[in-house]
């Protein structure tokens, strides 16, 4: 069943006392058409905390409020707020100074068990650096710490990042010297519940998500810059005449200076989201090169070696790099998988049907897991039990 966006507009105008008679009839019909609609409407209108906020905003221009709301949220499938199988995380809606905002009402009762989620912290900056000869070094320092990455190069680890010294290659002496040296690779790995950043000698920065491996040379060659990725990473590639390659199991991404996200978590495909610049993609078992533009999402399929390109809102795909967890019409099973990796927890379901519930939401990636679990419980009436780092989701 698809809910038309007009329902949200009608509720907004109802709360502002601006409904016409025909619109009131439309709203009444919408409320009566579904128990979920009636429950949501009653819950929104009878919540005292909401009513106090509403009274403070009765002078707001409803047309401008709706216009701002539609522009900011409707593309993010906010219509799913009215359905249990496609619920927004944070209820109820309030109208404020020219726009719509979401807040979590403290008056909604949630099991005390969920407060245990406050003890489950988000992931931390931590990685393992693997040097030549398979020598390993754990990286967790917050203050500047020198790290010997090969016989002649010392990087600095600080604040969750490893920074290599810049190496300008503009004179013939440096070129001849580099050609005589053996290329040495370093590897950075992150585990579940970890993330890390690295700045290469050319100025390129990479943000590694959890369960990610990135292999790269201490110094790039004179003709190309090439790295190998398993997992997920966000790249900001420094401008350079040398092309930059990201090698994955499913294909190669090539570009010269841009921002993009690469996700190889799925064994079936590699996902590439281009934010700025221009890149080309070459599947592993093909010589066919395809270019994608900013705002496009590309899938390199393992099964048929094809590349599919889509024009989408990239926000949910790159939000993790900016400290957010954004889900748009994602199954609870998919959301749980992300939470397990980031919060290093084990989440199970009472029934398999619960896995197919769909959600849309925008949460702080660096908050404890508690606000996310509370939001899920509030919007779906599910029961969530926490014991240590084990979480069980069941129907109430």
CSV table of N, CA and C in Angstrom, one decimal, residues 131-133 149-152 177-187 215-222 226:
chain,number,residue,atom,x,y,z
A,131,UNK,N,53.4,-4.2,8.0
A,131,UNK,CA,54.6,-3.8,7.2
A,131,UNK,C,55.2,-4.9,6.4
A,132,UNK,N,56.3,-4.6,5.7
A,132,UNK,CA,57.0,-5.7,5.0
A,132,UNK,C,57.5,-6.7,6.0
A,133,UNK,N,57.4,-8.0,5.5
A,133,UNK,CA,57.8,-9.1,6.4
A,133,UNK,C,56.7,-9.5,7.4
A,149,UNK,N,57.5,3.1,8.9
A,149,UNK,CA,56.7,2.3,8.0
A,149,UNK,C,57.6,1.5,7.0
A,150,UNK,N,58.9,2.0,6.8
A,150,UNK,CA,59.9,1.2,6.1
A,150,UNK,C,61.3,1.7,6.6
A,151,UNK,N,62.3,1.3,5.9
A,151,UNK,CA,63.7,1.6,6.4
A,151,UNK,C,64.0,3.1,6.3
A,152,UNK,N,63.2,3.8,5.4
A,152,UNK,CA,63.6,5.2,5.2
A,152,UNK,C,62.4,6.2,5.5
A,177,UNK,N,66.2,8.4,-8.0
A,177,UNK,CA,66.3,7.7,-6.7
A,177,UNK,C,65.1,6.7,-6.5
A,178,UNK,N,63.9,7.2,-6.8
A,178,UNK,CA,62.8,6.3,-6.6
A,178,UNK,C,62.8,5.1,-7.5
A,179,UNK,N,63.2,5.3,-8.8
A,179,UNK,CA,63.3,4.2,-9.7
A,179,UNK,C,64.2,3.1,-9.2
A,180,UNK,N,65.3,3.5,-8.5
A,180,UNK,CA,66.2,2.5,-8.0
A,180,UNK,C,65.8,1.8,-6.7
A,181,UNK,N,64.7,2.3,-6.1
A,181,UNK,CA,64.2,1.7,-4.9
A,181,UNK,C,63.1,0.6,-5.2
A,182,UNK,N,63.1,-0.4,-4.3
A,182,UNK,CA,62.0,-1.4,-4.4
A,182,UNK,C,60.7,-0.8,-3.8
A,183,UNK,N,59.6,-1.0,-4.5
A,183,UNK,CA,58.3,-0.5,-4.0
A,183,UNK,C,57.9,-1.4,-2.8
A,184,UNK,N,57.7,-0.8,-1.7
A,184,UNK,CA,57.2,-1.5,-0.5
A,184,UNK,C,55.8,-1.1,-0.2
A,185,UNK,N,55.0,-2.1,0.1
A,185,UNK,CA,53.6,-1.9,0.4
A,185,UNK,C,53.4,-2.0,2.0
A,186,UNK,N,52.4,-1.1,2.4
A,186,UNK,CA,51.9,-1.2,3.7
A,186,UNK,C,50.4,-1.6,3.6
A,187,UNK,N,49.9,-2.2,4.6
A,187,UNK,CA,48.5,-2.6,4.7
A,187,UNK,C,47.8,-2.2,6.0
A,215,UNK,N,45.5,-2.0,1.0
A,215,UNK,CA,47.0,-2.2,0.7
A,215,UNK,C,47.4,-1.1,-0.3
A,216,UNK,N,48.6,-0.5,0.0
A,216,UNK,CA,49.1,0.6,-0.8
A,216,UNK,C,50.6,0.7,-0.7
A,217,UNK,N,51.3,1.3,-1.6
A,217,UNK,CA,52.7,1.5,-1.5
A,217,UNK,C,53.1,2.7,-0.6
A,218,UNK,N,54.2,2.6,0.1
A,218,UNK,CA,54.6,3.7,0.9
A,218,UNK,C,54.8,4.9,0.1
A,219,UNK,N,55.4,4.7,-1.1
A,219,UNK,CA,55.6,5.8,-2.1
A,219,UNK,C,55.0,5.3,-3.4
A,220,UNK,N,54.2,6.2,-4.0
A,220,UNK,CA,53.6,5.8,-5.3
A,220,UNK,C,54.7,5.9,-6.4
A,221,UNK,N,54.5,5.1,-7.5
A,221,UNK,CA,55.4,5.2,-8.6
A,221,UNK,C,55.3,6.5,-9.4
A,222,UNK,N,56.1,6.7,-10.4
A,222,UNK,CA,56.1,7.9,-11.1
A,222,UNK,C,55.0,8.0,-12.2
A,226,UNK,N,48.3,3.3,-7.2
A,226,UNK,CA,47.4,2.1,-7.2
A,226,UNK,C,47.3,1.6,-5.7
